[in-house]
Every structure is written in C-alpha cells, then in structure tokens.
mmCIF file of C-alpha atoms and ligand atoms in Angstrom:
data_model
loop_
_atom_site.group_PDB
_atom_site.id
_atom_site.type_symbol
_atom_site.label_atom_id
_atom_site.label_comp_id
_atom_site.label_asym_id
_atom_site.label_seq_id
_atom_site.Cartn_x
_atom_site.Cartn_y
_atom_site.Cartn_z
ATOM 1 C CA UNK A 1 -42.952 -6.296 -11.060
ATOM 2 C CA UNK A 2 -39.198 -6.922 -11.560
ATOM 3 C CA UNK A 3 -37.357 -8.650 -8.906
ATOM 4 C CA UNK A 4 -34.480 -6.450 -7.363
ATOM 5 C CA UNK A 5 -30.685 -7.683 -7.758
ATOM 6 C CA UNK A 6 -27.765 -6.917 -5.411
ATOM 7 C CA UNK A 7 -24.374 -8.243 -7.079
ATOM 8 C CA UNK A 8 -20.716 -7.874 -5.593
ATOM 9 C CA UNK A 9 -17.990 -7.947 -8.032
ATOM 10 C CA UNK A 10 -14.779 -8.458 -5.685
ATOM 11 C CA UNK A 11 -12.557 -8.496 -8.936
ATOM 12 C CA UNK A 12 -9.084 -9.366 -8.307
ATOM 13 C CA UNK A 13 -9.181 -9.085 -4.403
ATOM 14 C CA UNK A 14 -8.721 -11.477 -1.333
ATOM 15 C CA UNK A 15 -7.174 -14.649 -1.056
ATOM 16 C CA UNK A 16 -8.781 -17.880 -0.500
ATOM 17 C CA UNK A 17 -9.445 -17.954 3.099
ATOM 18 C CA UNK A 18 -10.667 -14.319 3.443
ATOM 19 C CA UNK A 19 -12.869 -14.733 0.214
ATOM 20 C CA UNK A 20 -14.606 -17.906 2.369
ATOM 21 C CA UNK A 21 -14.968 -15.641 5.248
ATOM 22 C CA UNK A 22 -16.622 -12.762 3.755
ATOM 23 C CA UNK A 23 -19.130 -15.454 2.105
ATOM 24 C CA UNK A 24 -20.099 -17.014 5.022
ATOM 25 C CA UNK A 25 -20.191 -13.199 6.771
ATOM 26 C CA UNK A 26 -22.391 -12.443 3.638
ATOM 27 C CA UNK A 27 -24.451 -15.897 4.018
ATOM 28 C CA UNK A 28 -24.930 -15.225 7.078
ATOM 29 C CA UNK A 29 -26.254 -11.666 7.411
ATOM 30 C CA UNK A 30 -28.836 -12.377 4.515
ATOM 31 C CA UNK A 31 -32.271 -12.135 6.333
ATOM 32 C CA UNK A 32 -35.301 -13.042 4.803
ATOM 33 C CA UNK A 33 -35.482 -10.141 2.102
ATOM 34 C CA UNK A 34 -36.512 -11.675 -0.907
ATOM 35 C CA UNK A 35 -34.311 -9.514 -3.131
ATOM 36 C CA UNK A 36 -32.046 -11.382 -5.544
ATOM 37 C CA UNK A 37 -27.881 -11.739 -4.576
ATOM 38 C CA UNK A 38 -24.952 -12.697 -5.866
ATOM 39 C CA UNK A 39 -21.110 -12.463 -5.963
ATOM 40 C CA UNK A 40 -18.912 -12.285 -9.092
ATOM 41 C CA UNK A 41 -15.585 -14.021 -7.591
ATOM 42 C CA UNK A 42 -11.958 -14.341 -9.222
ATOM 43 C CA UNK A 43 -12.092 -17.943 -11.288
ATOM 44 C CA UNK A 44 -9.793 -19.736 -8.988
ATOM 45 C CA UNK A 45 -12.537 -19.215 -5.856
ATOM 46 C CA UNK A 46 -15.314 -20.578 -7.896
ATOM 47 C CA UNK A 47 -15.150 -23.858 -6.420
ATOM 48 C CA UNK A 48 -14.555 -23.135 -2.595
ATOM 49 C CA UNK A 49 -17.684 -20.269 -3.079
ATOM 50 C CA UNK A 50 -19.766 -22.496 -4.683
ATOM 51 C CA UNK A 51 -19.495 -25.352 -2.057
ATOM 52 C CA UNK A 52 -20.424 -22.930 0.676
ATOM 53 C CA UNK A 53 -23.011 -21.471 -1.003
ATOM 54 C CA UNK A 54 -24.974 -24.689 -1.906
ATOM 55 C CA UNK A 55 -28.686 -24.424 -0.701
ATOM 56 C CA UNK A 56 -28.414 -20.662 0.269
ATOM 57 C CA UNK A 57 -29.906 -17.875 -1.610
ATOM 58 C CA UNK A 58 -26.135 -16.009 -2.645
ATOM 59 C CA UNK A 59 -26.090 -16.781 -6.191
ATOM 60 C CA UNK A 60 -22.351 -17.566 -7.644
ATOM 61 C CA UNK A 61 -21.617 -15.511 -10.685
ATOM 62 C CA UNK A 62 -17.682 -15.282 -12.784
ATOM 63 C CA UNK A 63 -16.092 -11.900 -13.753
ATOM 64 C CA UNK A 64 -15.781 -12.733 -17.603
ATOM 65 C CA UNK A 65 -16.545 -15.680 -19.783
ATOM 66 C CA UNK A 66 -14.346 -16.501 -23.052
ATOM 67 C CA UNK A 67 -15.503 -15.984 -26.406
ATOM 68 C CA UNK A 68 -15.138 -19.078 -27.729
ATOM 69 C CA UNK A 69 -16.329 -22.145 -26.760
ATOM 70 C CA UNK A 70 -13.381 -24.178 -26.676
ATOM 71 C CA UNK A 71 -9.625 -24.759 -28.248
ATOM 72 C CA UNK A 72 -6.534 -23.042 -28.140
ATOM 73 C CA UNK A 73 -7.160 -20.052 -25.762
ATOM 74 C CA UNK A 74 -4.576 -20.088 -23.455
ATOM 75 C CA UNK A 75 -5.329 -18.361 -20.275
ATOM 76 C CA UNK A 76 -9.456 -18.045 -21.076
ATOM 77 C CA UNK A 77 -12.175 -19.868 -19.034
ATOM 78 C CA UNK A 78 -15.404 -20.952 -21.470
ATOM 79 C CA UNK A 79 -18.773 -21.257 -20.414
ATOM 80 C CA UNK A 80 -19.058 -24.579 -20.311
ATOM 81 C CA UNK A 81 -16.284 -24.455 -17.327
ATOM 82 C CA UNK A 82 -18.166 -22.211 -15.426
ATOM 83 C CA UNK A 83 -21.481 -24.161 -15.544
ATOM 84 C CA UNK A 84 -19.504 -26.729 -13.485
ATOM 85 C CA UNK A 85 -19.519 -24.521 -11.082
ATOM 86 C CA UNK A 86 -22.798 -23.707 -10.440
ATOM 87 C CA UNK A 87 -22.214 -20.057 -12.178
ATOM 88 C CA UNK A 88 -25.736 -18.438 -12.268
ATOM 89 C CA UNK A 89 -24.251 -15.292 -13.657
ATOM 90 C CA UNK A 90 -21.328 -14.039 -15.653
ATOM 91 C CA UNK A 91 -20.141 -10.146 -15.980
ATOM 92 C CA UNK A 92 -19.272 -9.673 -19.655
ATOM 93 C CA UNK A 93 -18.059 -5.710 -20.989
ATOM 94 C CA UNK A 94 -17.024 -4.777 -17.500
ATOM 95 C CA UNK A 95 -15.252 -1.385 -18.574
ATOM 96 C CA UNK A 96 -12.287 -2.815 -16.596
ATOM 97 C CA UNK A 97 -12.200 -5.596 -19.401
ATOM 98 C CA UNK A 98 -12.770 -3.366 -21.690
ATOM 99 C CA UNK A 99 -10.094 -0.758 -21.043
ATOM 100 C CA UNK A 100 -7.188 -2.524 -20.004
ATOM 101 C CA UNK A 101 -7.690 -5.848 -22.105
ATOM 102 C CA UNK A 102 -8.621 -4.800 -24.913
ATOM 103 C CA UNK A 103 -12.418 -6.335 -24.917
ATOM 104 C CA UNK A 104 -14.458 -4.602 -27.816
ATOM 105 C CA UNK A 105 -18.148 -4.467 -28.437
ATOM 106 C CA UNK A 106 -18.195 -7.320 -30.754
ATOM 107 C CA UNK A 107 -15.627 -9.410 -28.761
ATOM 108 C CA UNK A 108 -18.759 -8.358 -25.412
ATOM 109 C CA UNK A 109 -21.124 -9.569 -27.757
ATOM 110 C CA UNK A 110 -19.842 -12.883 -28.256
ATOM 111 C CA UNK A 111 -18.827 -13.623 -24.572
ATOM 112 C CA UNK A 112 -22.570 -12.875 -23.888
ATOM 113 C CA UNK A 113 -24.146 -15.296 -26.194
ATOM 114 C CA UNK A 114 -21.580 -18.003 -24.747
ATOM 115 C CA UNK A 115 -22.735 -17.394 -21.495
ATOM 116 C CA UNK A 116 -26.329 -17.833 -22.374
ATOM 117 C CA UNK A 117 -25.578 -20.762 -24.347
ATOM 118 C CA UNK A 118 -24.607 -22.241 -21.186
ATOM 119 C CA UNK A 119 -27.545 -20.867 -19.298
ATOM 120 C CA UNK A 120 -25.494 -18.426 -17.479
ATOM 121 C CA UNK A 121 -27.277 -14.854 -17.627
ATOM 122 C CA UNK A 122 -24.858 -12.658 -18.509
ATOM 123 C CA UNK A 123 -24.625 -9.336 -16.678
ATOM 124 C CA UNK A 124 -24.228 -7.057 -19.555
ATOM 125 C CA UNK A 125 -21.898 -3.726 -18.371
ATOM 126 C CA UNK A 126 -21.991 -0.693 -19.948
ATOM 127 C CA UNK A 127 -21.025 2.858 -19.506
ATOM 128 C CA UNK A 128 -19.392 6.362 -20.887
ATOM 129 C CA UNK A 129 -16.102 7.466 -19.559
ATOM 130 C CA UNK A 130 -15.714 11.181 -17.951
ATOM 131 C CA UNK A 131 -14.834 12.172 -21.390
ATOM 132 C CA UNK A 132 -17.445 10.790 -23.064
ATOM 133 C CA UNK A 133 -19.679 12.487 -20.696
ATOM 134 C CA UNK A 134 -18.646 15.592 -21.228
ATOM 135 C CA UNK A 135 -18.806 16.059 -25.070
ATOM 136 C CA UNK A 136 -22.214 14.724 -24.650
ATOM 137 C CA UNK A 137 -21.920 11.076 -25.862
ATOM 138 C CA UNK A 138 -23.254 9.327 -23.127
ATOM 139 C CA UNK A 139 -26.212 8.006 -25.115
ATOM 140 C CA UNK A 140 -24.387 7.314 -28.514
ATOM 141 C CA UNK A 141 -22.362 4.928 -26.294
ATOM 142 C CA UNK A 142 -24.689 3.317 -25.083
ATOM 143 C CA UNK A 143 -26.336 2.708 -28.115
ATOM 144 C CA UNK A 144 -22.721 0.797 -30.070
ATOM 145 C CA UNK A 145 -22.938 -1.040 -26.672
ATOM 146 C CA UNK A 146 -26.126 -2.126 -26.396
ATOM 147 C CA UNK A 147 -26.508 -2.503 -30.289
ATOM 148 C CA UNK A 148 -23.727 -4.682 -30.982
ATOM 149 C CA UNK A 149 -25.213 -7.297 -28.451
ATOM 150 C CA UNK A 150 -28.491 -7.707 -30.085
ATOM 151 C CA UNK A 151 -27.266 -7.779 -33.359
ATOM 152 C CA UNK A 152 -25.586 -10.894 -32.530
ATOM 153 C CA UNK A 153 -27.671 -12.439 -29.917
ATOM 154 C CA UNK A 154 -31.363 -10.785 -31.257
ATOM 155 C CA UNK A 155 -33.624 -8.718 -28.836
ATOM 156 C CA UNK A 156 -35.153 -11.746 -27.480
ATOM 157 C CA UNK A 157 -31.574 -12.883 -25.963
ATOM 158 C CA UNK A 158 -32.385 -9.896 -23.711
ATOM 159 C CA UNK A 159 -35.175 -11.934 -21.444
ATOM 160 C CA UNK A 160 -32.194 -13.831 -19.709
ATOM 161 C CA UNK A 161 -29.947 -10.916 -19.385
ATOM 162 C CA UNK A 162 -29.000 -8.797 -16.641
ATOM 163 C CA UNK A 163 -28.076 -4.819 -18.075
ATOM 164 C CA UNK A 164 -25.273 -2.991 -15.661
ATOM 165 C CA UNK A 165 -25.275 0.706 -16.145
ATOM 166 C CA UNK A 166 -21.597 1.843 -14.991
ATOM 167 C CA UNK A 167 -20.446 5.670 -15.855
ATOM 168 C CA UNK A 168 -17.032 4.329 -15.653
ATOM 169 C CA UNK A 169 -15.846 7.856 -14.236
ATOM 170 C CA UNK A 170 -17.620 6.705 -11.165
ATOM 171 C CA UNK A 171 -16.000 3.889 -10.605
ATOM 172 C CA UNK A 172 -13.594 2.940 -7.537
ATOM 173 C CA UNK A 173 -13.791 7.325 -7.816
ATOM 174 C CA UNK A 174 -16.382 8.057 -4.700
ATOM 175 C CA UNK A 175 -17.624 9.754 -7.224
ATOM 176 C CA UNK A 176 -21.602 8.600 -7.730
ATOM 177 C CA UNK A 177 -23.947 9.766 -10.503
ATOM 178 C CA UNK A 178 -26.634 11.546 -8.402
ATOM 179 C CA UNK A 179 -29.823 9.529 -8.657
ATOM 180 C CA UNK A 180 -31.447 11.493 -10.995
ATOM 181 C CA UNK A 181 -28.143 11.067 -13.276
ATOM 182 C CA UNK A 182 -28.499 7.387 -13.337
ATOM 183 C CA UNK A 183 -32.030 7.139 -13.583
ATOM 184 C CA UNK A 184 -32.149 9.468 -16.607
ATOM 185 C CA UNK A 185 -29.797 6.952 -18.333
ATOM 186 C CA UNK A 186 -31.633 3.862 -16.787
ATOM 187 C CA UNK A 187 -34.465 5.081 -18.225
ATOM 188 C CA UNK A 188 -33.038 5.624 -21.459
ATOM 189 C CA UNK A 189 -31.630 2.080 -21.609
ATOM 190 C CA UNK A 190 -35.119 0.695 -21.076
ATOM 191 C CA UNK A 191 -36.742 2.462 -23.786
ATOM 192 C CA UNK A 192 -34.083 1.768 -26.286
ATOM 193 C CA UNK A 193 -34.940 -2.014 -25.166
ATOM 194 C CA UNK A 194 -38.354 -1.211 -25.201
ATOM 195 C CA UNK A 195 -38.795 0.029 -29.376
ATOM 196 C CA UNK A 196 -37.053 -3.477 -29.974
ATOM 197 C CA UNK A 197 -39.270 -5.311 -27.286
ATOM 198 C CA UNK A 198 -41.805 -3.813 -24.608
ATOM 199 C CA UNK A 199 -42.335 -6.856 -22.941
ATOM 200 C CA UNK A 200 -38.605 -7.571 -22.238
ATOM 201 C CA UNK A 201 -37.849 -3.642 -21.316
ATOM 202 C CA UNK A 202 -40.353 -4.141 -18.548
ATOM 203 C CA UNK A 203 -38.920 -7.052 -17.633
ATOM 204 C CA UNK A 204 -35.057 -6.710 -17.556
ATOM 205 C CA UNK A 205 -33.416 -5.493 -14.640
ATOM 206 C CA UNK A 206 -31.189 -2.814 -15.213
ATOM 207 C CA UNK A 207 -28.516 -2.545 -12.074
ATOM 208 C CA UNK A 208 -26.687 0.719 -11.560
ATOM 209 C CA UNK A 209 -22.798 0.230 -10.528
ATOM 210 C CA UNK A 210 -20.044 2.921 -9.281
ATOM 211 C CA UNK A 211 -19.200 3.466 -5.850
ATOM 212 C CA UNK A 212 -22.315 2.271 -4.181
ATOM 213 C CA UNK A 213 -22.179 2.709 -1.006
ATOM 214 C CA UNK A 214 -24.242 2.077 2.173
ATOM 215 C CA UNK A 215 -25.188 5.937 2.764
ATOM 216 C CA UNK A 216 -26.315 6.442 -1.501
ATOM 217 C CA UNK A 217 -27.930 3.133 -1.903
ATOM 218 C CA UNK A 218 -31.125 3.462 -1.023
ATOM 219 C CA UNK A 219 -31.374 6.866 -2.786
ATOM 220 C CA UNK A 220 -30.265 5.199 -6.367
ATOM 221 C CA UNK A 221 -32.438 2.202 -5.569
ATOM 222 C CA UNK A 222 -35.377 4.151 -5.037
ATOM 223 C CA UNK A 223 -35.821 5.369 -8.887
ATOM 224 C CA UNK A 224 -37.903 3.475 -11.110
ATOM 225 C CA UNK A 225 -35.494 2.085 -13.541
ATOM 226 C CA UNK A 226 -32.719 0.743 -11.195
ATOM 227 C CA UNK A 227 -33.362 -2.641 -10.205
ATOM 228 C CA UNK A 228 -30.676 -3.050 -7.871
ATOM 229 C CA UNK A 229 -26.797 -2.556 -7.500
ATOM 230 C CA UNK A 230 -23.452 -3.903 -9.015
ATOM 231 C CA UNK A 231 -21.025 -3.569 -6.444
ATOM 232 C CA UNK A 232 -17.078 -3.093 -6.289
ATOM 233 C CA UNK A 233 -15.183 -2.165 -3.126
ATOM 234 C CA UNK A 234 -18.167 -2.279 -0.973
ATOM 235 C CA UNK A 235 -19.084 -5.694 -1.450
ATOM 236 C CA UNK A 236 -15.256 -6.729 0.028
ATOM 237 C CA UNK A 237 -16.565 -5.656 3.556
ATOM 238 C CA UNK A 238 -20.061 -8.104 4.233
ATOM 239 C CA UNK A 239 -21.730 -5.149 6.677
ATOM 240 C CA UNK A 240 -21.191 -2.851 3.511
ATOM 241 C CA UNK A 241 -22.518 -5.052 0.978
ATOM 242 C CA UNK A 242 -25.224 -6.793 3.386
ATOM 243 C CA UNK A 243 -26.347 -2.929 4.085
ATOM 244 C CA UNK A 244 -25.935 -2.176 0.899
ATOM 245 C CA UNK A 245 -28.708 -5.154 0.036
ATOM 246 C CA UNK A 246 -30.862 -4.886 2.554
ATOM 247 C CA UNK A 247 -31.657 -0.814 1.337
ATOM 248 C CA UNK A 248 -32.896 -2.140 -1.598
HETATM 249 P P1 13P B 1 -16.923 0.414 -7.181
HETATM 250 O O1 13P B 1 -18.211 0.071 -6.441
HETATM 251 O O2 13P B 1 -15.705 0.069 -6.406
HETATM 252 O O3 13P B 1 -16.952 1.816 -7.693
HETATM 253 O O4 13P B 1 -16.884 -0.545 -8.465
HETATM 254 C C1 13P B 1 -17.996 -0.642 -9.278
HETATM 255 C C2 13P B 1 -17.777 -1.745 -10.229
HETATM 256 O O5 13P B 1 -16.913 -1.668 -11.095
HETATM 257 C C3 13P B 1 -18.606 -2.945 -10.100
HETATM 258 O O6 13P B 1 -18.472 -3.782 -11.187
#
C-alpha cells in the first residue's frame, strides 16, 4: 500500500512573515490523518520554515537543487546546502524551470541524482504542454523525461523518488485534466516504471499537479495511480491546501 503525499509548492510567493503564518495555519490544521505533507518554500525561507516545523509532521522540501555539487555557480544552491536545512524533499524539472530557465532533461537528471546523493528525495516533475497534447505526444514526452533520469541515476534510484505528473497546460490555468485524463497518464507512468522494475512501480508515488483545488481533489485522488497532490496557488491559502489534504 503506498502512502499518500500532499505537497505545496508556494514558488516565488509571500514574504517572510506571511510564509511563517501560513505554516503555522498549515501546522496547525493538520489533524491526525496519517497522509504524508510537505511544502516546497523559496530558498531564503528555508531556515525560518524549518525551525517551526521541527517535531511536526509538515515535511520541508526546496523548489530546485543545483547540478553540481559545488564551485563556481553563482546564484545556485547545492544539495549539500539544503540538507542543512532539514530539506526532506527537493522539486527538480518543474516545467516552470524548465521553460523559462532553460533546465533540460539531462541538466533534470543531474539535479536529481544530487539531491539523492544528499538523501533528499527528489520530486521528479514532468508533463506535455497544450501543444504537445494535441499532436498526440503526451506519452513520447514522458518517455525523454522519464528516460533521461534513469539513464543517469539507474531504475533503482527510483525507490527514493517522488514522480509529479503536471500537463503543464493545466497549470495556474483552472484548467484540470479530468480524472480519468490524469489517471490514464498516471497509469502509464507506472507501467513504464514497472518493465524496468515492478517492485518500485508499485511502490513510487506518483502525485498529480495543476490547479488542484479543494472542490477536484478528492475526485483526482480517488484513482488508483495518483498518490496524492502537488500543489501551486492553493497551497498559499492553509484552508485550501489543509482541505485539499485532508480529501486525500
Ligand atoms: P497550480 O496548482 O497553481 O496550477 O500549480 C501547480 C504547480 O505548478 C505545482 O508545482
């Protein structure tokens, strides 16, 4: 049985006081569901998160991880950094990273074996764009995406990995796959993992991500191979994200 996983990605949103309130709103409002959580904050937050988080069960997690290890990277945070901070998780190939900064599959691949060298589970995302979609290449993306990964890392990298699924035309859009939409690509994520590895396709959990929302939650949660949520704008408000959690 795979555990379920709630994650909010506030990417580059609040300030430093109103990030600490909506953690200790989030903290707060967390119940006794046993369902896995976590929040992927800007860098600069890591610390003030991760000292009110201590001894709770909201995981801290960083929106990218460099590349490289260490050296002359101006501007990049390593893994090593983020370990300091307690970072359970770390988003690498969000398809904000990769549009607008240029982050390719092989660049995605490397950020997600320095996170695990670290022993930060990287939350793999990956996704086809509206255009993609619509000359039917939806799978063949997935594929480069997915393939470039283990063919740096291996299959067996894969059992301390976290898998985002996130149609990036349904992003920030209001515009949700329909459950069946996701699933069918959910699905088809867990068998590609599954030729390579059955064990570790039954255990990986695959999180959907694009405009979830309180009222479409429970719906997407409900199919077989979604294992929980990655969560933009909803996670900024704690009763969204807190509903949004406790519908898994
Ligand atoms: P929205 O939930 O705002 O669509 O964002 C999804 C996302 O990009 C999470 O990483």
């Amino acid at each position: 049985m795979r555990q379920s996983l709630v994650v909010g990605n506030w990417k580059m949103n609040g300030t430093r006081s109103s990030s600490e309130l909506l953690a200790k709103s989030i903290i707060t409002g967390l119940g006794s569901s046993s369902a896995n959580i976590a929040v992927c904050v800007p860098y600069v937050y890591l610390f003030a998160i991760n000292e009110l988080i201590k001894n709770t069960p909201l995981a801290l997690g960083a929106q990218n991880v460099a590349d490289k290890l260490s050296g002359a990277y101006t501007g990049e945070i390593s893994a090593v950094m983020l370990g300091e901070f307690n970072c359970k998780y770390a988003l690498v190939g969000h398809s904000e990273r990769r549009s607008y900064y240029g982050d390719t599959n092989e660049s995605v691949a490397a950020r997600f074996c320095q996170a695990q060298g670290e022993a930060i589970i990287p939350i793999l995302c990956i996704g086809e764009t509206l255009e993609q979609r619509e000359q039917d290449k939806t799978f063949a993306v997935i594929d480069a995406q997915l393939s470039a990964v283990i063919s740096l890392a291996g299959i067996e990298a894969f059992s301390k990995a976290v898998v985002a699924y996130e149609p990036v035309w349904a992003i920030g859009t209001g515009k949700t796959a329909t459950d069946d939409e996701a699933q069918e690509v959910h699905h088809y994520i867990r068998q590609y993992v599954a030729a390579k590895d059955q064990a570790i396709a039954d255990r990986i959990q695959i999180l959907y991500g694009g405009s979830v929302k309180p009222n479409n939650a429970g719906g997407l949660f409900a199919m077989p191979d979604i294992d929980g949520g990655l969560i933009g704008g909803a996670s900024l408000d704690a009763e969204s994200f807190l509903k949004i959690y406790h519908s898994i």
